[in-house]
mmCIF file of C-alpha atoms in Angstrom:
data_model
loop_
_atom_site.group_PDB
_atom_site.id
_atom_site.type_symbol
_atom_site.label_atom_id
_atom_site.label_comp_id
_atom_site.label_asym_id
_atom_site.label_seq_id
_atom_site.Cartn_x
_atom_site.Cartn_y
_atom_site.Cartn_z
ATOM 1 C CA MET A 891 0.000 0.000 0.000
ATOM 2 C CA GLU A 892 1.041 3.612 -0.538
ATOM 3 C CA VAL A 893 2.891 5.302 2.328
ATOM 4 C CA LEU A 894 2.073 8.933 3.076
ATOM 5 C CA GLN A 895 4.959 11.361 3.604
ATOM 6 C CA VAL A 896 4.276 13.822 6.457
ATOM 7 C CA GLU A 897 6.384 16.561 8.008
ATOM 8 C CA ALA A 898 5.753 17.675 11.576
ATOM 9 C CA ARG A 899 7.286 19.890 14.216
ATOM 10 C CA ALA A 900 7.367 19.555 17.986
ATOM 11 C CA ARG A 901 5.145 21.608 20.257
ATOM 12 C CA ALA A 902 5.850 22.303 23.886
ATOM 13 C CA LYS A 903 2.565 23.808 24.996
ATOM 14 C CA THR A 904 -0.354 21.488 25.758
ATOM 15 C CA GLY A 905 -3.707 21.621 27.532
ATOM 16 C CA GLY A 906 -6.205 24.430 27.928
ATOM 17 C CA ASN A 907 -7.001 26.226 24.687
ATOM 18 C CA THR A 908 -3.798 25.072 22.987
ATOM 19 C CA GLY A 909 -5.597 22.860 20.478
ATOM 20 C CA ARG A 910 -7.944 25.678 19.473
ATOM 21 C CA GLN A 911 -5.034 28.096 19.068
ATOM 22 C CA ILE A 912 -3.145 25.587 16.896
ATOM 23 C CA ARG A 913 -6.175 24.981 14.660
ATOM 24 C CA ALA A 914 -6.644 28.745 14.285
ATOM 25 C CA LEU A 915 -3.194 28.750 12.612
ATOM 26 C CA LYS A 916 -4.405 26.093 10.117
ATOM 27 C CA GLN A 917 -2.443 23.336 11.873
ATOM 28 C CA ILE A 918 -3.492 20.067 13.501
ATOM 29 C CA PRO A 919 -2.259 18.865 16.928
ATOM 30 C CA VAL A 920 -1.061 15.247 16.827
ATOM 31 C CA VAL A 921 0.415 12.829 19.345
ATOM 32 C CA LEU A 922 3.117 10.288 18.493
ATOM 33 C CA TYR A 923 3.564 7.196 20.711
ATOM 34 C CA GLY A 924 4.453 3.519 20.450
ATOM 35 C CA HIS A 925 7.492 1.382 19.605
ATOM 36 C CA LYS A 926 10.715 2.407 21.406
ATOM 37 C CA LEU A 927 9.257 5.699 22.600
ATOM 38 C CA GLU A 928 9.543 6.185 26.353
ATOM 39 C CA LYS A 929 6.838 8.838 26.326
ATOM 40 C CA SER A 930 4.473 10.383 23.815
ATOM 41 C CA ILE A 931 5.601 13.309 21.689
ATOM 42 C CA ASN A 932 3.314 16.278 20.993
ATOM 43 C CA LEU A 933 3.504 17.528 17.413
ATOM 44 C CA VAL A 934 1.724 19.728 14.881
ATOM 45 C CA VAL A 935 1.204 19.145 11.161
ATOM 46 C CA ASP A 936 -0.054 21.417 8.415
ATOM 47 C CA GLU A 937 -3.820 20.952 8.062
ATOM 48 C CA LYS A 938 -4.081 21.477 4.302
ATOM 49 C CA SER A 939 -1.221 19.182 3.248
ATOM 50 C CA PHE A 940 -2.197 16.480 5.765
ATOM 51 C CA GLU A 941 -5.840 16.379 4.607
ATOM 52 C CA LYS A 942 -4.739 16.380 0.963
ATOM 53 C CA GLY A 943 -2.368 13.462 1.577
ATOM 54 C CA LEU A 944 -5.096 11.436 3.302
ATOM 55 C CA ARG A 945 -7.446 11.932 0.359
ATOM 56 C CA GLN A 946 -4.757 10.787 -2.067
ATOM 57 C CA VAL A 947 -3.901 7.526 -0.299
ATOM 58 C CA GLY A 948 -7.553 6.845 0.549
ATOM 59 C CA GLY A 949 -8.850 4.044 2.777
ATOM 60 C CA ASP A 950 -9.151 3.801 6.545
ATOM 61 C CA ASN A 951 -5.724 2.268 7.151
ATOM 62 C CA VAL A 952 -2.895 4.714 6.492
ATOM 63 C CA LEU A 953 0.833 4.168 6.898
ATOM 64 C CA ILE A 954 2.979 7.285 7.288
ATOM 65 C CA ASP A 955 6.673 8.068 7.051
ATOM 66 C CA LEU A 956 6.896 10.868 9.593
ATOM 67 C CA THR A 957 9.699 13.429 9.596
ATOM 68 C CA ILE A 958 10.096 15.711 12.636
ATOM 69 C CA ALA A 959 11.788 19.076 12.116
ATOM 70 C CA GLY A 960 15.235 19.202 13.763
ATOM 71 C CA GLN A 961 15.526 15.386 13.980
ATOM 72 C CA GLU A 962 17.245 12.914 11.676
ATOM 73 C CA GLY A 963 15.564 9.942 10.091
ATOM 74 C CA LYS A 964 11.932 8.970 9.712
ATOM 75 C CA HIS A 965 9.372 7.257 11.901
ATOM 76 C CA ARG A 966 7.177 4.604 10.291
ATOM 77 C CA VAL A 967 3.805 5.217 11.933
ATOM 78 C CA PHE A 968 0.212 4.054 11.625
ATOM 79 C CA LEU A 969 -2.652 6.532 11.715
ATOM 80 C CA ARG A 970 -4.407 5.090 14.750
ATOM 81 C CA ASP A 971 -7.175 7.634 15.214
ATOM 82 C CA ILE A 972 -8.596 10.906 13.875
ATOM 83 C CA GLN A 973 -10.992 13.150 15.785
ATOM 84 C CA ARG A 974 -13.272 15.393 13.725
ATOM 85 C CA ASP A 975 -15.846 18.040 14.504
ATOM 86 C CA PRO A 976 -19.254 16.289 14.313
ATOM 87 C CA VAL A 977 -20.840 19.272 12.546
ATOM 88 C CA SER A 978 -18.186 20.703 10.233
ATOM 89 C CA GLY A 979 -16.149 17.500 9.753
ATOM 90 C CA LYS A 980 -12.912 19.430 10.229
ATOM 91 C CA MET A 981 -10.017 17.511 11.761
ATOM 92 C CA LEU A 982 -9.421 18.326 15.433
ATOM 93 C CA HIS A 983 -6.691 15.876 16.470
ATOM 94 C CA ALA A 984 -4.814 12.773 15.315
ATOM 95 C CA ASP A 985 -3.021 9.874 17.034
ATOM 96 C CA LEU A 986 0.062 8.357 15.369
ATOM 97 C CA LEU A 987 1.372 4.955 16.458
ATOM 98 C CA ARG A 988 5.054 4.244 15.858
ATOM 99 C CA ILE A 989 5.341 0.609 14.772
ATOM 100 C CA ASP A 990 7.921 -2.168 14.637
ATOM 101 C CA GLU A 991 7.905 -3.285 11.004
ATOM 102 C CA SER A 992 9.189 -6.740 11.954
ATOM 103 C CA GLN A 993 6.167 -7.462 14.157
ATOM 104 C CA LYS A 994 2.641 -8.388 13.044
ATOM 105 C CA LEU A 995 -0.058 -6.015 14.255
ATOM 106 C CA HIS A 996 -3.831 -6.199 14.608
ATOM 107 C CA PHE A 997 -5.755 -4.154 12.013
ATOM 108 C CA SER A 998 -9.390 -3.641 10.985
ATOM 109 C CA VAL A 999 -9.683 -3.630 7.192
ATOM 110 C CA PRO A 1000 -12.815 -2.442 5.345
ATOM 111 C CA ILE A 1001 -14.543 -4.824 2.937
ATOM 112 C CA HIS A 1002 -15.714 -3.576 -0.487
ATOM 113 C CA SER A 1003 -18.100 -5.510 -2.744
ATOM 114 C CA LEU A 1004 -17.551 -5.544 -6.519
ATOM 115 C CA GLY A 1005 -20.172 -6.020 -9.233
ATOM 116 C CA GLU A 1006 -23.924 -6.609 -9.183
ATOM 117 C CA SER A 1007 -25.058 -10.031 -8.086
ATOM 118 C CA LYS A 1008 -27.409 -12.227 -10.109
ATOM 119 C CA GLY A 1009 -29.798 -12.296 -7.158
ATOM 120 C CA VAL A 1010 -30.041 -8.505 -7.094
ATOM 121 C CA LYS A 1011 -30.830 -8.456 -10.810
ATOM 122 C CA THR A 1012 -33.834 -10.709 -10.131
ATOM 123 C CA GLY A 1013 -35.219 -8.480 -7.376
ATOM 124 C CA GLY A 1014 -33.119 -9.295 -4.314
ATOM 125 C CA ILE A 1015 -31.088 -7.010 -2.046
ATOM 126 C CA LEU A 1016 -27.400 -7.369 -1.218
ATOM 127 C CA ASP A 1017 -27.081 -7.318 2.574
ATOM 128 C CA HIS A 1018 -23.633 -6.366 3.914
ATOM 129 C CA SER A 1019 -23.515 -8.319 7.163
ATOM 130 C CA LEU A 1020 -19.801 -7.648 7.793
ATOM 131 C CA ARG A 1021 -18.203 -4.307 6.946
ATOM 132 C CA THR A 1022 -14.670 -4.817 8.304
ATOM 133 C CA LEU A 1023 -12.364 -7.811 8.664
ATOM 134 C CA GLU A 1024 -10.085 -8.214 11.674
ATOM 135 C CA ILE A 1025 -6.598 -9.328 10.624
ATOM 136 C CA ARG A 1026 -3.010 -9.574 11.870
ATOM 137 C CA CYS A 1027 -0.114 -8.887 9.508
ATOM 138 C CA LEU A 1028 3.069 -6.907 8.966
ATOM 139 C CA ALA A 1029 2.529 -3.221 8.320
ATOM 140 C CA LYS A 1030 4.095 -3.506 4.863
ATOM 141 C CA ASN A 1031 1.471 -6.128 3.912
ATOM 142 C CA LEU A 1032 -1.494 -4.117 5.193
ATOM 143 C CA PRO A 1033 -4.119 -3.592 2.448
ATOM 144 C CA SER A 1034 -6.156 -0.398 2.351
ATOM 145 C CA HIS A 1035 -9.271 -2.562 1.849
ATOM 146 C CA ILE A 1036 -10.386 -6.041 0.774
ATOM 147 C CA ASP A 1037 -12.410 -6.551 -2.430
ATOM 148 C CA ILE A 1038 -14.971 -9.340 -2.821
ATOM 149 C CA ASP A 1039 -16.701 -10.283 -6.094
ATOM 150 C CA VAL A 1040 -20.448 -10.788 -5.602
ATOM 151 C CA THR A 1041 -21.545 -11.115 -9.253
ATOM 152 C CA ASN A 1042 -22.271 -14.873 -9.026
ATOM 153 C CA LEU A 1043 -24.374 -14.692 -5.868
ATOM 154 C CA GLU A 1044 -27.921 -15.940 -6.444
ATOM 155 C CA LEU A 1045 -30.962 -15.176 -4.307
ATOM 156 C CA ASN A 1046 -30.573 -16.604 -0.748
ATOM 157 C CA GLN A 1047 -26.860 -17.294 -1.283
ATOM 158 C CA SER A 1048 -24.076 -15.836 0.882
ATOM 159 C CA LEU A 1049 -20.313 -15.466 1.219
ATOM 160 C CA HIS A 1050 -18.549 -16.253 4.490
ATOM 161 C CA VAL A 1051 -15.168 -15.213 5.832
ATOM 162 C CA ASN A 1052 -13.648 -18.513 4.758
ATOM 163 C CA ASP A 1053 -14.740 -17.787 1.140
ATOM 164 C CA LEU A 1054 -12.554 -14.663 0.932
ATOM 165 C CA LYS A 1055 -9.364 -14.715 -1.107
ATOM 166 C CA LEU A 1056 -6.721 -12.919 0.967
ATOM 167 C CA PRO A 1057 -3.053 -12.089 0.354
ATOM 168 C CA ASP A 1058 -0.344 -14.333 1.765
ATOM 169 C CA GLY A 1059 0.999 -13.481 5.199
ATOM 170 C CA MET A 1060 -2.371 -12.299 6.488
ATOM 171 C CA GLU A 1061 -3.857 -13.962 9.576
ATOM 172 C CA VAL A 1062 -7.632 -13.633 9.817
ATOM 173 C CA LEU A 1063 -8.950 -13.037 13.330
ATOM 174 C CA THR A 1064 -12.655 -12.880 12.447
ATOM 175 C CA PRO A 1065 -14.328 -16.331 12.778
ATOM 176 C CA SER A 1066 -14.430 -18.172 9.430
ATOM 177 C CA SER A 1067 -18.166 -18.953 9.702
ATOM 178 C CA VAL A 1068 -19.228 -15.298 9.884
ATOM 179 C CA VAL A 1069 -21.392 -14.162 6.944
ATOM 180 C CA VAL A 1070 -19.861 -11.298 4.948
ATOM 181 C CA VAL A 1071 -22.614 -10.640 2.376
ATOM 182 C CA LYS A 1072 -25.866 -12.335 1.415
ATOM 183 C CA VAL A 1073 -28.626 -11.792 -1.131
ATOM 184 C CA ILE A 1074 -32.058 -11.611 0.469
ATOM 185 C CA MET A 1075 -35.571 -11.168 -0.893
ATOM 186 C CA ALA A 1076 -36.720 -7.560 -0.962
ATOM 187 C CA LYS A 1077 -39.575 -6.850 1.450
ATOM 188 C CA MET A 1078 -42.798 -5.704 -0.185
ATOM 189 C CA SER A 1079 -43.368 -1.983 0.178
ATOM 190 C CA GLY A 1080 -46.769 -0.267 0.320
ATOM 191 C CA ALA A 1081 -46.763 0.205 -3.436
ATOM 192 C CA MET A 1082 -46.029 -3.489 -3.963
ATOM 193 C CA ALA A 1083 -48.572 -4.756 -1.444
ATOM 194 C CA GLU A 1084 -51.354 -7.157 -2.500
ATOM 195 C CA PRO A 1085 -54.057 -5.293 -4.445
ATOM 196 C CA GLU A 1086 -57.636 -5.083 -3.221
ATOM 197 C CA ALA A 1087 -60.070 -7.778 -4.324
ATOM 198 C CA PRO A 1088 -62.598 -6.505 -6.905
ATOM 199 C CA GLY A 1089 -65.483 -7.030 -4.523
ATOM 200 C CA GLU A 1090 -63.945 -4.954 -1.732
ATOM 201 C CA LYS A 1091 -64.230 -1.676 -3.617
ATOM 202 C CA ALA A 1092 -67.768 -2.499 -4.696
ATOM 203 C CA GLU A 1093 -68.731 -3.149 -1.082
ATOM 204 C CA GLU A 1094 -67.240 0.179 -0.036
ATOM 205 C CA GLU A 1095 -69.235 1.970 -2.779
ATOM 206 C CA MET A 1096 -72.429 0.292 -1.580
ATOM 207 C CA GLU A 1097 -71.963 1.609 1.962
ATOM 208 C CA PRO A 1098 -73.933 4.851 1.441
ATOM 209 C CA GLU A 1099 -76.899 2.841 0.114
ATOM 210 C CA VAL A 1100 -76.864 0.681 3.236
ATOM 211 C CA ILE A 1101 -76.872 3.819 5.378
ATOM 212 C CA GLY A 1102 -79.772 5.172 3.311
ATOM 213 C CA GLU A 1103 -81.707 1.956 3.859
ATOM 214 C CA LYS A 1104 -81.175 2.250 7.591
ATOM 215 C CA LYS A 1105 -82.533 5.801 7.479
ATOM 216 C CA GLU A 1106 -85.615 4.627 5.510
ATOM 217 C CA GLU A 1107 -86.184 1.853 8.030
ATOM 218 C CA ALA A 1108 -85.992 4.396 10.841
ATOM 219 C CA VAL A 1109 -88.552 6.648 9.129
ATOM 220 C CA GLU A 1110 -90.884 3.698 8.572
ATOM 221 C CA GLY A 1111 -90.525 2.755 12.227
ATOM 222 C CA GLU A 1112 -91.442 6.259 13.344
ATOM 223 C CA ALA A 1113 -94.494 6.265 11.048
ATOM 224 C CA LYS A 1114 -95.681 2.958 12.525
ATOM 225 C CA GLU A 1115 -95.285 4.307 16.063
ATOM 226 C CA LYS A 1116 -97.318 7.405 15.164
ATOM 227 C CA GLY A 1117 -99.979 5.178 13.560
ATOM 228 C CA LYS A 1118 -100.260 3.132 16.743
ATOM 229 C CA GLU A 1119 -100.626 6.289 18.823
ATOM 230 C CA LYS A 1120 -103.429 7.536 16.553
ATOM 231 C CA GLU A 1121 -105.232 4.190 16.806
ATOM 232 C CA LYS A 1122 -104.981 4.382 20.600
ATOM 233 C CA GLU A 1123 -106.420 7.878 20.551
ATOM 234 C CA LYS A 1124 -109.293 6.726 18.307
ATOM 235 C CA GLY A 1125 -109.955 3.830 20.656
ATOM 236 C CA LYS A 1126 -110.111 6.200 23.625
ATOM 237 C CA GLU A 1127 -112.525 8.478 21.755
ATOM 238 C CA LYS A 1128 -114.802 5.519 20.939
ATOM 239 C CA GLU A 1129 -114.841 4.451 24.595
ATOM 240 C CA LYS A 1130 -115.793 7.999 25.605
ATOM 241 C CA GLU A 1131 -118.636 8.014 23.071
ATOM 242 C CA LYS A 1132 -119.930 4.672 24.377
ATOM 243 C CA GLU A 1133 -119.896 5.941 27.962
ATOM 244 C CA LYS A 1134 -121.702 9.074 26.827
ATOM 245 C CA GLU A 1135 -124.409 7.005 25.064
ATOM 246 C CA LYS A 1136 -124.880 4.887 28.222
ATOM 247 C CA LYS A 1137 -125.413 8.012 30.328
ATOM 248 C CA GLU A 1138 -127.956 9.365 27.852
ATOM 249 C CA LYS A 1139 -129.940 6.132 27.892
ATOM 250 C CA LYS A 1140 -130.137 6.270 31.671
#
């Protein structure tokens, strides 16, 4: 992999608002620690050139040949961590790990899929179950990422860690049975849901008529009640007339 060339200079002041003051000068505070260093060293690097170099080498794993102003030789370091502003994305701080190139180290390497699988072409979805692979290797053998070809994956097929083709000298720490990618059936969205049966819509359209029928039945019921009341009144009137006729006869 490509090695980034970085120049830095030492800084004596730390703590407080030092980091903010350094960034105001378009520089980034960094800390160097690791192999054969009794204590960490506080440094600054130029923000513009450092960011440009990172974009050029790409990837999450970056090896750096670090030169410190006023010192001879170079330090082979690994970019262990970068802190960025969550809003602006600007770099705030970086950690550099000095490494022993003769010793294997533990790295997390991103996995990239290549191509479009056969299962996706027939309506499936490629599910990335594993995004990074844990490995141990020499720094000089560290890949920026690992490519996997998914073009032959059919629906419901998957690739596991033990299916990956990796460079020699790389020890895989992730369990071999772990699924890396798989092609699954796409879930049906609202637009793809089962259409209504023809009768359902017709039933919905008939609803107002049913309501109308209920109203007619209610009106008929009221009319019947009124008719009964009138009959009762007529019956009462007849009884009164009969009583009146009886009194007249007497």
